[in-house]
Short mmCIF file of C-alpha atoms and ligand atoms in Angstrom, two decimals:
data_model
loop_
_atom_site.label_atom_id
_atom_site.label_comp_id
_atom_site.label_asym_id
_atom_site.label_seq_id
_atom_site.Cartn_x
_atom_site.Cartn_y
_atom_site.Cartn_z
CA MET A 1 18.69 -27.93 2.84
CA HIS A 2 16.10 -25.25 3.64
CA SER A 3 16.57 -22.24 5.72
CA ARG A 4 14.79 -19.99 8.14
CA VAL A 5 13.73 -16.74 6.47
CA LEU A 6 13.57 -13.26 8.01
CA ILE A 7 11.61 -10.80 5.70
CA ILE A 8 11.78 -7.16 6.56
CA PHE A 9 9.08 -5.23 4.79
CA VAL A 10 10.02 -1.36 4.61
CA ASP A 11 7.22 0.52 3.27
CA ALA A 12 8.51 3.03 0.52
CA LEU A 13 11.84 1.35 0.06
CA GLY A 14 12.73 1.89 -3.48
CA PRO A 15 16.24 1.68 -5.04
CA LEU A 16 16.87 5.55 -4.47
CA GLN A 17 16.00 4.98 -0.82
CA LEU A 18 17.93 1.95 -0.10
CA GLU A 19 20.96 3.66 -1.67
CA ALA A 20 20.26 6.69 0.59
CA ALA A 21 20.04 4.33 3.52
CA GLY A 22 23.55 2.87 2.72
CA GLY A 23 21.93 -0.38 1.91
CA PHE A 24 21.27 -1.19 5.52
CA GLY A 25 24.56 -2.46 6.72
CA GLY A 26 25.77 -5.89 5.80
CA LEU A 27 23.28 -7.16 2.89
CA PRO A 28 25.69 -7.45 -0.06
CA TYR A 29 22.96 -8.61 -2.74
CA ARG A 30 20.67 -5.81 -4.09
CA GLY A 31 18.09 -5.57 -6.79
CA GLN A 32 15.07 -3.62 -8.04
CA LEU A 33 11.57 -4.97 -8.59
CA ARG A 34 9.02 -3.95 -10.93
CA GLY A 35 6.07 -2.49 -9.05
CA ILE A 36 2.31 -2.22 -9.56
CA LEU A 37 -0.22 0.35 -10.43
CA GLY A 38 -1.89 1.43 -7.31
CA TYR A 39 -0.80 1.88 -3.63
CA SER A 40 0.47 -0.30 -0.76
CA CYS A 41 -2.84 -1.95 -0.29
CA GLY A 42 -2.39 -3.59 -3.82
CA ALA A 43 1.50 -3.95 -3.55
CA LEU A 44 1.53 -5.88 -0.22
CA PRO A 45 -0.92 -8.55 -1.41
CA THR A 46 1.36 -8.84 -4.55
CA LEU A 47 4.43 -9.37 -2.44
CA LEU A 48 2.55 -11.90 -0.16
CA THR A 49 0.90 -13.86 -2.81
CA GLY A 50 3.11 -13.49 -6.08
CA ALA A 51 -0.11 -12.70 -7.96
CA PRO A 52 -0.64 -9.34 -9.86
CA PRO A 53 -3.49 -7.12 -8.77
CA ALA A 54 -5.53 -8.30 -11.75
CA ARG A 55 -5.71 -11.71 -9.89
CA HIS A 56 -5.96 -10.67 -6.10
CA GLY A 57 -8.26 -7.78 -6.86
CA ARG A 58 -6.44 -5.04 -4.67
CA MET A 59 -5.30 -1.83 -5.90
CA CYS A 60 -6.41 1.11 -4.01
CA LEU A 61 -7.93 1.42 -0.41
CA PHE A 62 -11.49 2.58 -1.68
CA ALA A 63 -13.42 0.66 -4.33
CA GLN A 64 -16.89 0.91 -5.66
CA ALA A 65 -19.45 -1.12 -3.62
CA ALA A 66 -21.27 -3.99 -5.32
CA GLU A 67 -24.84 -3.61 -5.89
CA GLY A 68 -26.74 -3.20 -2.72
CA GLY A 69 -24.18 -0.99 -0.87
CA GLY A 70 -20.82 -1.59 0.73
CA VAL A 71 -19.51 -1.61 4.44
CA LEU A 72 -19.10 2.24 4.31
CA ALA A 73 -22.54 3.37 3.38
CA PRO A 74 -23.58 4.09 6.86
CA LEU A 75 -20.95 6.80 7.03
CA ALA A 76 -22.85 8.86 4.57
CA LEU A 77 -24.58 10.05 7.74
CA LEU A 78 -21.25 12.17 8.43
CA GLY A 79 -22.75 14.55 5.89
CA LEU A 80 -25.29 15.63 8.54
CA LEU A 81 -22.68 17.49 10.27
CA PRO A 82 -20.93 20.64 9.17
CA ARG A 83 -17.74 20.00 7.10
CA VAL A 84 -15.51 21.62 9.53
CA VAL A 85 -16.70 18.89 12.11
CA HIS A 86 -16.90 15.72 9.94
CA GLU A 87 -13.43 16.46 8.38
CA ARG A 88 -11.77 16.60 11.77
CA GLY A 89 -9.06 13.74 12.30
CA ARG A 90 -10.41 12.80 15.72
CA LEU A 91 -13.90 12.22 14.52
CA ARG A 92 -12.76 10.45 11.29
CA ARG A 93 -10.42 8.05 13.53
CA LEU A 94 -13.41 7.43 15.89
CA ALA A 95 -15.71 6.64 13.08
CA ALA A 96 -13.29 4.38 11.63
CA TRP A 97 -12.71 2.51 14.70
CA MET A 98 -16.52 2.22 15.24
CA LEU A 99 -16.90 0.88 11.63
CA ALA A 100 -14.18 -1.65 12.06
CA ARG A 101 -15.68 -3.03 15.24
CA GLN A 102 -19.25 -3.19 14.12
CA ALA A 103 -18.48 -4.70 10.62
CA ARG A 104 -15.66 -6.88 12.00
CA LEU A 105 -12.92 -5.53 9.77
CA THR A 106 -9.38 -6.47 10.91
CA GLY A 107 -7.64 -4.85 7.94
CA TYR A 108 -6.52 -1.40 7.58
CA VAL A 109 -9.47 1.10 7.95
CA GLU A 110 -8.72 4.78 7.43
CA LEU A 111 -11.49 7.37 6.29
CA TYR A 112 -9.10 10.34 5.31
CA ARG A 113 -11.14 13.12 3.81
CA VAL A 114 -13.58 11.12 1.80
CA PRO A 115 -16.87 13.28 1.10
CA PRO A 116 -19.71 11.81 3.19
CA GLU A 117 -22.00 11.55 0.16
CA VAL A 118 -19.25 9.35 -1.58
CA PHE A 119 -19.38 6.68 1.20
CA ARG A 120 -22.91 5.74 -0.03
CA TRP A 121 -21.37 3.84 -3.12
CA LEU A 122 -17.92 3.15 -1.77
CA ASP A 123 -16.36 -0.05 -0.29
CA LEU A 124 -13.23 -1.17 1.41
CA PRO A 125 -11.90 -4.42 -0.13
CA GLU A 126 -9.41 -4.99 2.54
CA ARG A 127 -11.64 -6.73 5.26
CA GLU A 128 -9.03 -8.87 6.79
CA ASP A 129 -5.60 -8.60 8.39
CA LEU A 130 -3.30 -9.43 5.43
CA PHE A 131 -0.81 -11.18 7.54
CA ALA A 132 -3.28 -13.45 9.01
CA ALA A 133 -5.55 -14.17 6.11
CA ASP A 134 -4.96 -17.55 4.50
CA ARG A 135 -5.81 -16.00 1.01
CA ILE A 136 -6.13 -12.68 -0.40
CA GLY A 137 -8.65 -12.49 -3.08
CA GLY A 138 -8.37 -16.28 -3.72
CA CYS A 139 -4.61 -16.24 -3.77
CA GLU A 140 -2.74 -17.97 -0.94
CA THR A 141 -0.12 -15.96 0.79
CA PHE A 142 3.56 -17.39 1.65
CA LEU A 143 2.75 -16.92 5.09
CA SER A 144 -0.25 -18.93 5.08
CA ALA A 145 1.63 -21.69 2.82
CA ALA A 146 4.35 -21.85 5.66
CA ARG A 147 1.65 -22.27 8.28
CA ARG A 148 -0.06 -25.02 6.29
CA ALA A 149 3.34 -26.91 6.19
CA GLY A 150 3.75 -26.84 9.85
CA LEU A 151 6.37 -24.16 9.97
CA ARG A 152 6.41 -21.67 12.99
CA VAL A 153 5.49 -18.35 11.47
CA PHE A 154 5.47 -14.91 13.09
CA ALA A 155 4.21 -11.77 11.37
CA ALA A 156 4.81 -8.46 13.27
CA PRO A 157 1.31 -6.87 14.27
CA TRP A 158 1.03 -3.84 12.12
CA GLN A 159 -1.34 -2.24 14.42
CA LEU A 160 1.27 -1.53 17.01
CA PRO A 161 3.21 1.77 16.98
CA GLU A 162 6.69 1.44 15.40
CA GLU A 163 8.67 1.23 18.65
CA GLN A 164 6.57 -1.23 20.48
CA ARG A 165 6.22 -3.32 17.23
CA TRP A 166 9.96 -3.78 16.82
CA ALA A 167 10.59 -4.44 20.61
CA HIS A 168 7.83 -7.08 20.50
CA THR A 169 9.53 -8.43 17.12
CA GLU A 170 12.91 -8.77 18.51
CA ALA A 171 11.48 -10.51 21.75
CA VAL A 172 9.51 -13.16 19.71
CA LEU A 173 12.70 -13.88 17.50
CA ARG A 174 14.68 -14.66 20.54
CA GLU A 175 12.11 -16.55 22.44
CA GLN A 176 10.30 -18.61 19.94
CA ARG A 177 12.68 -19.37 17.15
CA PRO A 178 10.18 -18.85 14.32
CA ASP A 179 11.01 -20.55 10.90
CA LEU A 180 9.53 -17.52 9.04
CA VAL A 181 9.45 -13.92 10.15
CA PHE A 182 7.74 -11.02 8.50
CA ALA A 183 8.96 -7.79 10.27
CA TYR A 184 7.25 -4.40 9.26
CA ALA A 185 8.91 -0.99 9.20
CA THR A 186 6.36 1.87 8.40
CA GLU A 187 7.88 4.93 9.44
CA LEU A 188 10.00 5.63 6.43
CA ASP A 189 6.88 5.95 4.36
CA GLY A 190 5.42 8.65 6.64
CA ALA A 191 8.61 10.45 6.76
CA LEU A 192 9.09 10.59 3.08
CA HIS A 193 5.43 11.71 2.42
CA ARG A 194 5.92 14.59 5.12
CA ALA A 195 9.38 15.80 4.45
CA GLY A 196 10.45 14.24 0.94
CA ASN A 197 13.74 12.29 -0.10
CA ASP A 198 16.33 14.75 0.80
CA SER A 199 15.12 15.51 4.33
CA ALA A 200 16.60 15.02 7.74
CA GLU A 201 13.38 13.37 8.85
CA ALA A 202 13.85 10.69 6.12
CA ARG A 203 17.56 10.21 7.22
CA LEU A 204 16.67 9.81 10.74
CA ALA A 205 14.01 7.22 9.97
CA MET A 206 16.55 5.20 7.94
CA ARG A 207 19.07 5.40 10.69
CA ARG A 208 16.46 3.90 13.08
CA ILE A 209 15.51 1.42 10.60
CA THR A 210 19.15 0.35 10.12
CA THR A 211 19.58 -0.33 13.72
CA ARG A 212 16.42 -2.42 14.10
CA ILE A 213 17.29 -4.47 10.97
CA GLU A 214 20.80 -5.25 12.44
CA ARG A 215 19.08 -6.25 15.74
CA ALA A 216 16.40 -8.46 14.20
CA CYS A 217 19.05 -10.14 12.12
CA GLU A 218 21.13 -10.90 15.19
CA ALA A 219 18.10 -12.05 17.25
CA MET A 220 17.19 -14.44 14.19
CA ARG A 221 20.75 -15.93 13.83
CA ALA A 222 20.79 -16.52 17.67
CA GLY A 223 18.09 -19.17 16.91
CA GLY A 224 20.51 -21.29 14.93
CA GLY A 225 20.30 -23.03 11.60
CA GLU A 226 20.75 -21.59 8.19
CA VAL A 227 19.09 -18.07 7.99
CA SER A 228 18.29 -16.02 4.88
CA THR A 229 17.45 -12.42 5.22
CA ILE A 230 15.48 -10.31 2.81
CA VAL A 231 14.76 -6.60 3.10
CA VAL A 232 12.14 -5.55 0.62
CA GLY A 233 9.90 -2.41 -0.26
CA ASP A 234 6.63 -2.12 -1.89
CA HIS A 235 7.45 0.94 -4.17
CA GLY A 236 9.65 4.24 -3.78
CA MET A 237 8.87 7.85 -3.40
CA ALA A 238 8.78 10.85 -5.68
CA ASP A 239 9.32 14.37 -4.67
CA ILE A 240 6.51 16.42 -5.35
CA GLY A 241 6.97 19.45 -7.69
CA ARG A 242 3.40 20.23 -8.59
CA ALA A 243 0.09 20.17 -6.64
CA VAL A 244 -3.03 20.04 -8.66
CA ASP A 245 -6.32 21.31 -7.18
CA PRO A 246 -9.04 18.99 -8.41
CA ARG A 247 -12.15 20.85 -6.99
CA GLY A 248 -12.78 23.05 -10.23
CA LEU A 249 -12.72 19.95 -12.41
CA LEU A 250 -14.97 17.91 -9.97
CA ARG A 251 -17.52 20.86 -10.05
CA GLN A 252 -17.62 20.56 -14.00
CA LEU A 253 -17.88 16.72 -13.53
CA ARG A 254 -20.87 16.98 -11.52
CA GLY A 255 -23.10 13.93 -11.97
CA VAL A 256 -20.18 11.69 -12.78
CA ARG A 257 -19.12 9.13 -10.29
CA ALA A 258 -15.54 9.95 -9.60
CA PHE A 259 -13.14 9.20 -6.80
CA VAL A 260 -9.76 11.34 -6.33
CA ASP A 261 -6.83 9.45 -4.86
CA SER A 262 -3.57 11.30 -4.39
CA THR A 263 -2.29 10.47 -7.91
CA MET A 264 -5.30 9.44 -9.81
CA MET A 265 -8.80 10.40 -10.64
CA ARG A 266 -10.96 7.16 -11.17
CA PHE A 267 -14.29 7.26 -13.06
CA TRP A 268 -17.34 4.91 -13.40
CA GLY A 269 -20.19 5.17 -15.91
CA ASP A 270 -21.20 4.22 -19.40
CA ASP A 271 -19.22 5.01 -22.51
CA ARG A 272 -20.95 8.40 -23.03
CA THR A 273 -20.21 9.44 -19.41
CA LEU A 274 -16.61 8.30 -19.76
CA ALA A 275 -16.14 10.27 -23.03
CA ARG A 276 -17.52 13.39 -21.38
CA ALA A 277 -15.25 12.91 -18.30
CA ARG A 278 -12.21 12.39 -20.58
CA ALA A 279 -13.12 15.56 -22.63
CA LEU A 280 -13.28 17.65 -19.54
CA VAL A 281 -10.13 16.30 -18.06
CA GLU A 282 -8.26 16.89 -21.22
CA ARG A 283 -9.56 20.42 -21.43
CA ALA A 284 -8.18 21.02 -17.95
CA GLU A 285 -4.65 20.14 -19.38
CA LEU A 286 -3.47 18.52 -16.24
CA PRO A 287 0.01 16.65 -16.43
CA GLY A 288 -0.84 13.02 -16.76
CA GLN A 289 -2.47 10.43 -19.02
CA TRP A 290 -5.82 8.91 -19.36
CA LEU A 291 -6.02 5.11 -18.88
CA ASP A 292 -8.93 3.24 -20.16
CA THR A 293 -9.94 -0.34 -19.44
CA GLY A 294 -7.57 -1.72 -22.02
CA ALA A 295 -4.66 0.42 -20.66
CA LEU A 296 -5.54 -0.94 -17.09
CA ASP A 297 -5.48 -4.59 -18.18
CA ALA A 298 -2.12 -4.07 -19.75
CA ARG A 299 -0.88 -2.83 -16.46
CA GLN A 300 -2.53 -6.05 -14.83
CA ALA A 301 -4.72 -3.88 -12.83
CA PRO A 302 -8.13 -5.39 -11.50
CA THR A 303 -10.76 -4.52 -14.00
CA HIS A 304 -13.21 -7.19 -13.61
CA GLY A 305 -16.49 -5.38 -12.43
CA ALA A 306 -14.47 -2.28 -12.64
CA PRO A 307 -13.94 -1.95 -8.63
CA TYR A 308 -11.44 0.93 -9.00
CA GLY A 309 -13.02 2.62 -11.89
CA ARG A 310 -13.62 1.84 -15.67
CA ALA A 311 -11.11 4.37 -16.57
CA LEU A 312 -8.79 6.86 -14.68
CA PHE A 313 -6.68 9.77 -15.12
CA LEU A 314 -3.24 9.14 -13.70
CA LEU A 315 -0.95 12.15 -12.87
CA GLU A 316 2.58 12.14 -14.07
CA GLU A 317 5.27 11.42 -11.46
CA GLY A 318 6.03 14.46 -9.13
CA SER A 319 2.49 15.85 -9.31
CA LEU A 320 -0.19 15.28 -6.53
CA PHE A 321 -4.02 16.07 -6.38
CA ALA A 322 -4.35 18.40 -3.34
CA PRO A 323 -6.75 18.26 -1.45
CA SER A 324 -7.79 14.89 -2.66
CA PHE A 325 -10.19 12.54 -1.04
CA VAL A 326 -7.36 10.92 0.83
CA GLY A 327 -5.11 13.97 1.99
CA GLY A 328 -3.74 17.40 1.37
CA ALA A 329 -0.25 18.69 0.11
CA MET A 330 2.52 16.56 0.82
CA ARG A 331 6.42 16.48 -0.04
CA GLY A 332 6.52 13.01 -1.38
CA MET A 333 4.14 10.57 -3.18
CA HIS A 334 3.99 7.32 -4.86
CA GLY A 335 1.24 5.64 -6.99
CA TYR A 336 2.34 6.66 -10.46
CA ASP A 337 2.55 4.60 -13.67
CA VAL A 338 4.33 1.28 -13.43
CA ASP A 339 7.44 2.33 -15.47
CA SER A 340 8.06 5.52 -13.28
CA PRO A 341 11.14 5.19 -11.01
CA SER A 342 9.19 5.66 -8.01
CA ALA A 343 7.11 2.59 -8.77
CA LEU A 344 10.06 0.35 -8.26
CA ALA A 345 10.72 -1.36 -5.18
CA ALA A 346 14.18 -2.34 -3.80
CA ILE A 347 15.31 -5.60 -2.46
CA ALA A 348 18.40 -6.55 -0.47
CA SER A 349 19.56 -9.73 0.93
CA ASP A 350 22.45 -11.92 2.46
CA THR A 351 21.74 -14.57 0.08
CA PRO A 352 22.07 -14.23 -3.82
CA ILE A 353 18.90 -13.01 -5.14
CA PRO A 354 17.69 -15.49 -8.06
CA GLU A 355 18.12 -14.07 -11.65
CA GLY A 356 14.39 -14.11 -12.26
CA CYS A 357 13.51 -12.09 -9.28
CA ARG A 358 12.60 -8.74 -10.93
CA SER A 359 9.07 -8.08 -10.08
CA LEU A 360 7.11 -7.74 -6.70
CA THR A 361 5.26 -10.92 -8.03
CA ASP A 362 8.60 -12.95 -7.84
CA VAL A 363 9.35 -12.53 -4.20
CA ALA A 364 6.73 -14.96 -2.82
CA PRO A 365 7.95 -17.88 -5.02
CA TRP A 366 11.56 -17.15 -3.91
CA VAL A 367 10.47 -17.35 -0.15
CA ARG A 368 8.57 -20.43 -0.75
CA SER A 369 11.63 -22.13 -2.40
CA LEU A 370 13.93 -21.04 0.49
CA LEU A 371 11.49 -22.54 2.94
CA GLY A 372 10.83 -25.66 1.17
CA VAL A 373 7.06 -25.12 1.02
CA THR A 374 4.80 -25.64 -2.16
CA ALA A 375 2.21 -23.21 -3.50
ZN1 ZN B 1 2.83 5.99 1.26
#
């Protein structure tokens, strides 16, 4: 006997956040899942496919382009404008929109504060809409497996603003009675980044999400049959206690290919270059640790072709590079080492969670078995 499945993905729902939200009402079974090294663009593919980043190849939004240049190379032209102009949010959003249209990108495109000259060697691995794609880096998603099995599948359009997306989701649940639903809440992540864990803004977001989950459950059950509901996150959130300005270090590292994410500084180059970078980073006495290719492999990060760096310096939980290439100061951040509390994702369900469901990679097999579809 298979069931219809409602999955509600809540960005930045870790065990701490699930508890603060009061468990989202009537879901009696709860657990925590081991996360991945990287950000949501790596965690979501892991959740959808059941494969670790080393297999699906996603970890950070930006990767090094293959020989011959990546899709972002034309944006190096932004460097012809003065910095105060090319860093404006509106101009960056317009450039991202034009790039997505011109290069037919249907995934998440955001340019943040990446310095224009860096675009020359940078690429965006996420070219496709993750919820529509058959495969991510060669790994099939459970959404795609369900479609292939002839089930009716609905994935909430992530491009819509929160309110609209949930109104649309509820309407589809009532009218179309899908067998598998992937609903999507993004606002908790934004609230936690801006205001931190113990904030009125985060509590308000949790309250709104609780209501939306309750309404979605009700709409799903109105369609009849056995229903399993799973609320799941991709990581948690750590409060920021220390901002690290990377600019002095970057000046010393001139000539070394480096990318500064919010929690990691990633490096490319030959052994000598990396040794020089490591010595400079260690002299700066930043809070964190150097991860070489072996350490990245041990964390099941993608290292084949070094898309995200041959080595990286990872800040310890609670520290943040600001300003980084992807943003400025914030109250909350994630993207720390795999054994940090904020790297854990939460899971809650109205169905007993299988004993072996302990990592983000274990959710896809469970969903497939609830639906009765094969990998
Ligand atoms: Zn986030």
